[in-house]
CSV table of C-alpha atoms in Angstrom, one decimal:
chain,number,residue,atom,x,y,z
A,1,MET,CA,97.4,127.1,88.4
A,2,LYS,CA,99.4,129.4,86.7
A,3,GLY,CA,103.0,130.9,87.1
A,4,SER,CA,105.0,132.5,83.9
A,5,LEU,CA,104.7,128.8,82.4
A,6,TYR,CA,101.6,127.6,82.2
A,7,MET,CA,101.1,124.0,84.1
A,8,LEU,CA,97.9,122.2,85.2
A,9,SER,CA,97.8,120.4,88.1
A,10,LEU,CA,95.9,117.2,87.3
A,11,THR,CA,93.7,115.2,89.9
A,12,SER,CA,93.2,112.2,86.9
A,13,THR,CA,94.8,111.0,83.7
A,14,ASP,CA,92.1,112.5,81.9
A,15,ILE,CA,93.8,115.3,79.7
A,16,ASN,CA,91.3,115.6,77.0
A,17,SER,CA,89.8,118.7,77.9
A,18,LEU,CA,93.1,120.8,78.2
A,19,SER,CA,93.4,123.6,75.5
A,20,ILE,CA,96.6,124.4,73.7
A,21,ASP,CA,98.6,127.1,75.6
A,22,ASP,CA,101.1,129.2,73.6
A,23,THR,CA,103.7,129.6,76.6
A,24,TRP,CA,105.7,126.3,75.8
A,25,ASN,CA,105.2,127.0,71.9
A,26,PHE,CA,107.1,129.4,70.6
A,27,SER,CA,110.9,131.1,71.7
A,28,LYS,CA,112.1,134.6,71.4
A,29,GLU,CA,115.8,133.7,71.4
A,30,LYS,CA,116.9,132.4,68.2
A,31,GLU,CA,118.3,128.6,68.3
A,32,LEU,CA,122.1,127.9,68.7
A,33,LEU,CA,123.4,126.9,65.2
A,34,MET,CA,125.0,124.1,66.8
A,35,HIS,CA,121.4,122.6,67.5
A,36,SER,CA,121.1,122.2,63.2
A,37,ILE,CA,124.9,120.8,62.6
A,38,HIS,CA,123.2,117.4,61.9
A,39,SER,CA,119.6,116.7,60.8
A,40,TYR,CA,117.6,114.2,63.1
A,41,PRO,CA,114.0,113.5,62.8
A,42,ALA,CA,111.7,114.3,65.6
A,43,LYS,CA,113.9,116.6,67.5
A,44,PHE,CA,111.9,118.7,69.9
A,45,PRO,CA,112.7,122.3,69.9
A,46,ALA,CA,115.7,123.7,72.2
A,47,PHE,CA,113.9,126.3,73.9
A,48,ILE,CA,111.5,123.6,75.3
A,49,ALA,CA,114.6,122.6,77.5
A,50,THR,CA,115.6,126.2,78.4
A,51,LYS,CA,111.8,126.5,79.6
A,52,ALA,CA,112.1,123.7,81.4
A,53,PHE,CA,115.1,124.8,83.6
A,54,ASP,CA,112.8,128.2,84.2
A,55,TYR,CA,110.0,126.0,85.2
A,56,ALA,CA,112.0,123.7,87.8
A,57,ARG,CA,112.8,127.2,89.2
A,58,GLU,CA,109.9,128.8,89.6
A,59,GLU,CA,108.7,125.3,91.4
A,60,GLY,CA,111.2,126.2,93.8
A,61,ILE,CA,114.1,123.8,92.3
A,62,ASP,CA,117.9,124.3,92.4
A,63,VAL,CA,118.5,122.3,89.6
A,64,GLN,CA,122.5,121.3,89.5
A,65,ALA,CA,122.5,118.2,87.5
A,66,VAL,CA,120.0,117.5,84.6
A,67,ALA,CA,119.4,114.3,82.8
A,68,ASP,CA,117.7,113.0,79.6
A,69,VAL,CA,117.0,109.2,79.6
A,70,PHE,CA,116.4,109.4,75.6
A,71,CYS,CA,118.8,112.3,74.8
A,72,GLY,CA,118.6,111.7,70.8
A,73,CYS,CA,120.7,114.1,69.3
A,74,GLY,CA,121.6,115.8,72.5
A,75,THR,CA,119.2,118.8,72.5
A,76,VAL,CA,118.8,118.9,76.0
A,77,ALA,CA,122.8,118.1,76.7
A,78,LEU,CA,123.5,120.9,74.8
A,79,GLU,CA,121.2,123.4,76.5
A,80,ALA,CA,122.3,122.0,79.7
A,81,LYS,CA,125.4,122.8,79.2
A,82,MET,CA,125.0,126.6,78.0
A,83,HIS,CA,123.1,126.9,81.4
A,84,SER,CA,126.1,125.5,83.4
A,85,LYS,CA,124.1,122.7,84.4
A,86,LYS,CA,125.8,118.9,84.8
A,87,PHE,CA,124.3,116.5,82.3
A,88,TRP,CA,124.4,113.3,82.2
A,89,GLY,CA,122.4,110.8,78.9
A,90,CYS,CA,121.9,108.1,77.3
A,91,ASP,CA,120.8,106.5,73.8
A,92,ILE,CA,120.6,103.1,72.2
A,93,ASN,CA,121.5,104.7,68.8
A,94,PRO,CA,125.0,105.0,68.0
A,95,VAL,CA,124.2,108.2,65.3
A,96,ALA,CA,122.3,110.1,67.9
A,97,THR,CA,124.8,109.9,70.4
A,98,LEU,CA,127.4,110.7,68.3
A,99,ILE,CA,125.5,113.9,67.3
A,100,ALA,CA,125.0,114.5,70.7
A,101,GLU,CA,128.9,114.1,72.0
A,102,THR,CA,129.7,116.2,69.3
A,103,LYS,CA,127.5,119.2,69.7
A,104,SER,CA,128.1,119.2,73.6
A,105,ALA,CA,132.1,119.0,73.5
A,106,ALA,CA,134.3,121.9,73.2
A,107,TYR,CA,136.7,123.0,70.3
A,108,ASP,CA,139.8,125.1,69.4
A,109,PRO,CA,138.7,126.7,66.3
A,110,GLU,CA,142.4,127.1,65.4
A,111,VAL,CA,142.9,123.0,65.8
A,112,MET,CA,139.6,122.2,64.3
A,113,SER,CA,140.7,124.6,60.9
A,114,THR,CA,144.1,122.8,61.2
A,115,TYR,CA,142.9,119.8,61.0
A,116,PHE,CA,140.5,120.3,58.3
A,117,ASP,CA,143.9,121.4,56.0
A,118,ARG,CA,145.3,118.4,56.9
A,119,ILE,CA,142.0,116.1,55.7
A,120,HIS,CA,141.9,118.2,52.4
A,121,THR,CA,145.5,117.5,51.6
A,122,ARG,CA,145.1,113.5,52.4
A,123,TYR,CA,141.8,113.5,50.8
A,124,ASP,CA,143.3,115.0,47.6
A,125,MET,CA,146.3,112.6,47.7
A,126,GLN,CA,144.2,109.6,48.3
A,127,ARG,CA,143.7,107.4,45.7
A,128,ALA,CA,141.2,104.4,46.4
A,129,ASP,CA,141.6,100.9,45.0
A,130,LYS,CA,139.3,100.0,41.8
A,131,THR,CA,137.7,97.1,43.4
A,132,ILE,CA,136.6,99.3,46.5
A,133,TYR,CA,132.9,99.4,45.2
A,134,GLY,CA,132.7,95.9,44.2
A,135,GLU,CA,133.3,94.9,47.2
A,136,ALA,CA,131.3,97.3,49.1
A,137,ASN,CA,128.4,96.7,51.9
A,138,GLU,CA,125.6,95.9,49.1
A,139,ARG,CA,122.9,98.5,50.8
A,140,LEU,CA,125.8,101.3,50.8
A,141,LYS,CA,125.9,100.1,46.8
A,142,TYR,CA,122.4,101.0,46.8
A,143,TRP,CA,122.2,104.0,48.2
A,144,PHE,CA,125.5,105.6,46.4
A,145,THR,CA,126.9,105.8,42.9
A,146,GLU,CA,130.4,104.4,42.4
A,147,LYS,CA,132.0,107.9,42.2
A,148,SER,CA,130.2,108.9,45.5
A,149,PHE,CA,131.4,106.1,47.3
A,150,VAL,CA,134.8,106.4,46.2
A,151,ASP,CA,134.8,109.9,47.3
A,152,LEU,CA,133.2,109.6,50.5
A,153,PHE,CA,135.4,106.5,51.1
A,154,LYS,CA,138.2,108.8,50.5
A,155,LEU,CA,137.2,111.3,53.0
A,156,LYS,CA,136.3,109.0,55.7
A,157,CYS,CA,140.0,107.6,55.4
A,158,ALA,CA,141.1,110.9,55.5
A,159,ILE,CA,139.3,112.2,58.8
A,160,GLU,CA,140.3,108.7,60.5
A,161,THR,CA,144.0,109.8,60.7
A,162,VAL,CA,142.8,112.4,63.2
A,163,GLN,CA,143.8,111.0,66.1
A,164,GLU,CA,142.9,113.8,69.0
A,165,ALA,CA,139.4,113.5,70.8
A,166,PRO,CA,137.0,115.1,70.3
A,167,TYR,CA,137.9,116.8,66.9
A,168,ARG,CA,138.0,113.1,65.0
A,169,GLU,CA,134.6,112.5,66.1
A,170,ALA,CA,133.2,116.0,64.9
A,171,PHE,CA,134.4,115.4,61.7
A,172,LEU,CA,133.1,112.1,61.7
A,173,CYS,CA,129.6,113.7,62.5
A,174,ILE,CA,130.1,116.5,59.6
A,175,PHE,CA,130.9,113.8,57.6
A,176,SER,CA,127.4,111.4,58.7
A,177,SER,CA,125.8,115.2,58.2
A,178,ILE,CA,126.3,114.6,54.4
A,179,LEU,CA,125.6,111.3,53.5
A,180,LYS,CA,122.0,111.8,52.8
A,181,SER,CA,123.0,115.0,50.4
A,182,SER,CA,125.8,112.6,48.9
A,183,SER,CA,123.4,109.7,48.1
A,184,LYS,CA,120.1,108.5,46.1
A,185,TRP,CA,118.1,109.3,49.3
A,186,LEU,CA,115.1,111.4,47.9
A,187,THR,CA,115.7,115.5,49.5
A,188,LYS,CA,113.8,116.2,52.2
A,189,SER,CA,112.3,112.7,52.5
A,190,ILE,CA,112.3,111.1,56.2
A,191,LYS,CA,111.9,107.7,55.2
A,192,PRO,CA,114.4,105.8,52.9
A,193,GLN,CA,113.3,106.6,49.2
A,194,VAL,CA,115.2,106.8,46.1
A,195,ASP,CA,115.1,109.7,44.0
A,196,PRO,CA,116.3,108.5,40.5
A,197,CYS,CA,116.6,112.1,39.1
A,198,LYS,CA,118.6,113.4,41.9
A,199,LYS,CA,122.2,115.0,40.2
A,200,GLU,CA,125.3,113.2,41.5
A,201,PRO,CA,127.0,115.9,44.1
A,202,VAL,CA,130.3,117.0,45.1
A,203,VAL,CA,131.1,115.1,47.8
A,204,TRP,CA,133.8,117.5,48.8
A,205,GLN,CA,132.0,120.5,48.6
A,206,LEU,CA,129.1,119.3,51.0
A,207,PHE,CA,131.8,118.5,53.3
A,208,LYS,CA,133.4,122.0,53.5
A,209,LYS,CA,129.9,123.7,53.6
A,210,CYS,CA,129.1,121.9,56.7
A,211,TYR,CA,132.7,122.2,58.0
A,212,GLU,CA,132.2,125.8,57.6
A,213,LYS,CA,129.0,126.0,59.1
A,214,PHE,CA,130.2,123.7,62.5
A,215,LEU,CA,132.9,126.1,62.5
A,216,THR,CA,130.6,129.2,62.9
A,217,ALA,CA,128.6,127.0,65.3
A,218,VAL,CA,132.0,126.6,67.4
A,219,TYR,CA,132.5,130.1,67.4
A,220,GLN,CA,129.3,131.2,68.2
A,221,MET,CA,129.7,129.0,71.4
A,222,ASN,CA,132.7,129.6,72.4
A,223,ALA,CA,131.8,133.6,72.6
A,224,LEU,CA,129.5,133.3,75.4
A,225,ASN,CA,131.9,131.8,77.4
A,226,VAL,CA,129.8,129.5,79.4
A,227,GLN,CA,131.2,128.1,83.0
A,228,LYS,CA,132.1,124.7,82.0
A,229,VAL,CA,130.7,121.5,83.3
A,230,ASP,CA,130.7,117.8,82.9
A,231,VAL,CA,128.9,116.6,80.1
A,232,HIS,CA,128.6,112.4,80.0
A,233,ILE,CA,126.5,110.6,77.2
A,234,GLU,CA,126.4,107.1,77.0
A,235,ASN,CA,125.5,104.3,73.8
A,236,ARG,CA,123.4,102.4,76.2
A,237,ASN,CA,119.6,101.3,76.3
A,238,PHE,CA,118.7,102.9,79.2
A,239,LEU,CA,116.6,100.1,81.0
A,240,ASP,CA,120.0,98.1,80.8
A,241,ILE,CA,122.3,100.2,82.7
A,242,ASP,CA,123.2,99.6,86.3
A,243,LYS,CA,124.6,102.6,87.6
A,244,LEU,CA,122.6,105.6,87.2
A,245,PRO,CA,123.3,109.4,88.4
A,246,MET,CA,121.3,111.1,90.8
A,247,VAL,CA,119.8,114.1,89.1
A,248,ASP,CA,117.2,117.2,90.0
A,249,LEU,CA,115.6,117.4,86.5
A,250,ILE,CA,114.9,115.1,84.2
A,251,ILE,CA,114.2,116.2,80.4
A,252,SER,CA,113.0,113.8,77.9
A,253,SER,CA,111.0,113.1,75.0
A,254,PRO,CA,110.5,109.1,75.1
A,255,PRO,CA,110.0,107.8,71.5
A,256,TYR,CA,106.6,107.0,69.6
A,257,VAL,CA,105.6,103.3,69.2
A,258,THR,CA,103.9,103.7,65.6
A,259,SER,CA,106.3,106.0,64.2
A,260,TYR,CA,109.1,105.4,61.7
A,261,GLU,CA,112.2,102.6,62.6
A,262,TYR,CA,115.0,105.0,63.5
A,263,ALA,CA,117.5,102.3,62.8
A,264,ASP,CA,116.1,102.6,59.1
A,265,LEU,CA,116.4,106.6,59.2
A,266,HIS,CA,119.8,106.6,59.9
A,267,GLN,CA,120.9,103.6,58.3
A,268,LEU,CA,123.4,105.4,56.2
A,269,SER,CA,125.6,106.7,59.1
A,270,THR,CA,125.2,103.2,60.5
A,271,LEU,CA,126.8,101.5,57.9
A,272,TRP,CA,129.4,103.7,57.0
A,273,LEU,CA,130.4,104.4,60.2
A,274,GLY,CA,130.6,100.9,61.2
A,275,TYR,CA,128.4,100.7,63.8
A,276,ALA,CA,126.7,97.4,62.3
A,277,SER,CA,127.2,95.4,58.7
A,278,ASP,CA,123.3,95.3,58.9
A,279,TYR,CA,121.6,98.5,59.9
A,280,ARG,CA,118.4,96.6,61.1
A,281,GLU,CA,120.3,95.0,63.8
A,282,LEU,CA,120.0,98.1,65.7
A,283,ARG,CA,116.4,97.8,65.5
A,284,LYS,CA,116.5,95.3,68.4
A,285,GLY,CA,116.2,96.7,71.9
A,286,SER,CA,114.8,99.8,70.7
A,287,ILE,CA,111.9,101.0,72.6
A,288,GLY,CA,109.2,101.9,70.2
A,289,SER,CA,110.6,99.5,67.3
A,290,ALA,CA,108.0,97.1,65.8
A,291,TYR,CA,111.2,94.5,65.8
A,292,ASN,CA,111.7,94.9,69.5
A,293,SER,CA,108.6,92.8,69.9
A,294,ASP,CA,109.5,89.9,67.6
A,295,GLY,CA,108.6,86.6,70.2
A,296,PHE,CA,107.4,88.7,73.2
A,297,GLU,CA,104.7,87.5,75.4
A,298,PHE,CA,103.2,89.7,77.1
A,299,ASP,CA,100.8,89.4,80.6
A,300,LEU,CA,97.9,92.1,80.1
A,301,SER,CA,98.4,92.5,84.0
A,302,ALA,CA,101.8,93.7,83.8
A,303,LEU,CA,100.3,96.8,82.1
A,304,ASN,CA,98.7,99.7,84.0
A,305,SER,CA,95.1,100.3,83.5
A,306,VAL,CA,95.3,103.0,80.6
A,307,GLY,CA,97.9,100.3,78.6
A,308,GLN,CA,95.7,97.4,79.3
A,309,GLU,CA,92.9,99.6,78.0
A,310,ILE,CA,94.4,100.6,74.9
A,311,VAL,CA,95.7,97.1,74.4
A,312,GLN,CA,92.7,95.2,74.9
A,313,ASN,CA,91.4,97.5,72.2
A,314,LEU,CA,93.8,97.0,69.6
A,315,LEU,CA,92.9,93.0,70.6
A,316,LYS,CA,89.6,93.6,68.9
A,317,ASP,CA,91.5,93.5,65.6
A,318,ARG,CA,92.6,89.6,64.7
A,319,LYS,CA,94.7,90.9,62.4
A,320,ALA,CA,97.1,93.6,64.4
A,321,THR,CA,98.5,90.3,66.3
A,322,ALA,CA,101.8,92.1,65.6
A,323,LYS,CA,101.4,95.7,66.7
A,324,VAL,CA,99.4,94.4,69.8
A,325,ARG,CA,102.7,92.8,70.7
A,326,SER,CA,104.7,95.9,69.8
A,327,VAL,CA,102.3,98.5,71.7
A,328,ALA,CA,102.5,96.3,74.9
A,329,ARG,CA,105.9,95.7,74.7
A,330,TYR,CA,106.6,99.5,74.7
A,331,TYR,CA,103.8,100.5,77.1
A,332,ILE,CA,106.1,97.7,79.6
A,333,ASP,CA,109.3,99.5,78.8
A,334,ILE,CA,108.1,103.1,79.3
A,335,GLN,CA,106.9,102.1,82.6
A,336,ALA,CA,110.1,100.5,83.6
A,337,ALA,CA,111.4,103.5,82.6
A,338,ILE,CA,109.5,105.8,84.6
A,339,SER,CA,110.3,103.7,87.5
A,340,ARG,CA,114.2,104.1,87.0
A,341,CYS,CA,113.4,107.6,86.2
A,342,ALA,CA,112.3,107.7,89.8
A,343,ASP,CA,115.0,106.1,91.5
A,344,MET,CA,117.3,108.9,89.9
A,345,MET,CA,115.8,111.7,91.2
A,346,ASN,CA,117.2,113.5,94.7
A,347,ASN,CA,114.7,115.0,96.9
A,348,GLY,CA,112.1,116.8,95.5
A,349,GLY,CA,113.4,116.6,92.1
A,350,MET,CA,111.4,116.8,89.0
A,351,SER,CA,110.7,114.9,85.9
A,352,LEU,CA,109.2,116.4,82.7
A,353,PHE,CA,108.6,114.5,79.5
A,354,VAL,CA,107.4,115.8,76.1
A,355,VAL,CA,104.8,113.2,74.6
A,356,GLY,CA,102.2,112.9,71.7
A,357,ASP,CA,99.6,110.6,71.4
A,358,THR,CA,99.2,108.5,68.2
A,359,GLU,CA,96.6,106.2,66.4
A,360,TYR,CA,96.5,102.9,64.9
A,361,LYS,CA,93.3,101.8,62.8
A,362,GLY,CA,91.1,104.1,64.6
A,363,VAL,CA,92.4,103.2,68.0
A,364,LYS,CA,94.1,106.3,69.9
A,365,ILE,CA,97.6,105.0,71.4
A,366,LYS,CA,97.4,107.5,74.4
A,367,ASN,CA,100.6,107.7,75.5
A,368,SER,CA,100.5,110.8,77.6
A,369,GLU,CA,97.7,109.3,79.3
A,370,HIS,CA,99.6,106.0,80.1
A,371,LEU,CA,102.8,108.3,81.2
A,372,ILE,CA,100.5,110.2,83.3
A,373,GLN,CA,99.4,106.9,85.5
A,374,CYS,CA,102.9,105.4,84.8
A,375,LEU,CA,104.0,108.7,87.1
A,376,ASN,CA,101.5,108.5,89.5
A,377,ASP,CA,101.7,104.5,90.3
A,378,ARG,CA,105.6,105.1,90.8
A,379,GLY,CA,105.1,107.7,93.4
A,380,PHE,CA,105.6,111.0,91.8
A,381,SER,CA,103.5,113.9,92.5
A,382,ASP,CA,101.8,117.4,92.2
A,383,ILE,CA,101.5,115.8,88.8
A,384,LYS,CA,101.0,119.0,85.8
A,385,VAL,CA,100.4,118.8,82.3
A,386,SER,CA,100.2,121.4,79.4
A,387,LYS,CA,99.2,121.1,75.8
A,388,ARG,CA,101.5,122.8,73.0
A,389,ARG,CA,101.4,122.4,69.2
A,390,ILE,CA,104.3,120.8,67.6
A,391,SER,CA,106.4,123.2,65.5
A,392,ASN,CA,109.9,122.9,63.8
A,393,LYS,CA,109.7,118.6,63.7
A,394,LEU,CA,110.7,116.6,60.6
A,395,LEU,CA,108.2,114.1,61.5
A,396,THR,CA,104.8,114.9,59.4
A,397,PRO,CA,101.5,115.0,61.3
A,398,TYR,CA,99.7,113.3,58.7
A,399,ARG,CA,98.6,109.5,58.5
A,400,ASP,CA,97.4,106.8,56.5
A,401,GLU,CA,95.2,104.8,56.8
A,402,ILE,CA,96.4,102.5,59.4
A,403,GLY,CA,98.4,105.0,61.7
A,404,ARG,CA,101.7,105.4,59.8
A,405,PHE,CA,103.2,108.8,59.0
A,406,SER,CA,102.5,110.0,55.6
A,407,SER,CA,103.6,113.1,53.6
A,408,ASP,CA,100.5,112.9,51.8
A,409,LYS,CA,99.0,116.1,52.9
A,410,THR,CA,95.2,114.8,52.2
A,411,GLN,CA,95.5,112.3,55.3
A,412,ARG,CA,94.5,112.9,58.3
A,413,THR,CA,96.3,115.3,60.2
A,414,ILE,CA,96.6,113.7,63.9
A,415,TYR,CA,100.2,114.1,65.0
A,416,HIS,CA,100.1,118.2,65.8
A,417,GLU,CA,99.8,118.6,69.5
A,418,GLU,CA,101.9,117.1,72.3
A,419,PHE,CA,101.7,117.2,75.9
A,420,ILE,CA,104.4,118.8,78.7
A,421,ILE,CA,103.8,116.3,81.9
A,422,SER,CA,106.0,117.1,85.2
A,423,GLY,CA,105.8,115.4,88.2
A,424,ARG,CA,107.9,115.4,91.4
A,425,MET,CA,109.5,112.9,93.4
A,426,TRP,CA,109.9,113.2,97.7
A,427,GLU,CA,111.3,111.0,100.1
A,428,GLN,CA,108.8,108.8,101.2
């Protein structure tokens, strides 16, 4: 079945025969600069959200309220705002929700400039105690030279004098965006890796450059004169939230079970912004994290048929005990998440997910088929799918011999496609 946005109606969970369709691959519109104010791994292109709004309209849905239950850095939040749609989102990662809130807030450029000048003055006047580096978090000393650390400390102290929200959070987000550049972290590397030859940067110049980019993004957004709408983002685990809003459309990209640990990727911001004294604490509770399954005892009967098949295949490798637990926990959590999404849907509403398949030691981790089965089991109907080629993602498509992401282009290229999966929810 074909509209202007191609989606194939499914009668089963088998989607292996689908061919790639370009309608979900590209956009004629240039992405808003605000989307790129802070790097974020696995951020799907903003145009997918825009195409989802178009697709929902083609399907006869009057979308007034949108949600993203794994909102990450707020791509859907910003696009919902720019399309004058009420938005609700959540994410367990505090760095992600800081970025999301910053991107979707409103700013007066003159107020922003005034605060920037004050921060600059206070930064220049700030005198850091000589013991500050010696007393710093050991992990931060691992990543930062003494000079960079002291300059960042002075900058953060200057930013914290800004009392007005959301400007204080915006400057903290800009601060967060320069941390990797200010550190020994290997440039353009996703995973934590020290570059012993990296030149020590000038912290203030990095901050000034990112601030100017942010200010340009603010001017760009303000020029569009978008209708004011409510945008609400929570720093919570979706599965732990008691009261959920009712929405017409959910657009979300669930985490991957065999990818990098997000807590590790965002450790510099986590530590500098005081979200945790040990960044590893944020691994716990994160769906897809291997550390979220420590001590987890699963019952195969709790998994749907697709999940059972995958876990049973993994169980054949007796050395894969920890991985089996993490995959089983992941699928059980996704099943619970889809059930909660169903509870949020207004009559006739749609959930649309962007998800890809992975692999572990030769076993196909069929996230897409599992999610389709979840939708079927929870009462979603009119399930449709399209396949797109992954583009503009920081996460590499290359995998090593056990299925982990790799930057080595000689390794297997298995992570280069993903699926758009939609389902409708009608009152029973």
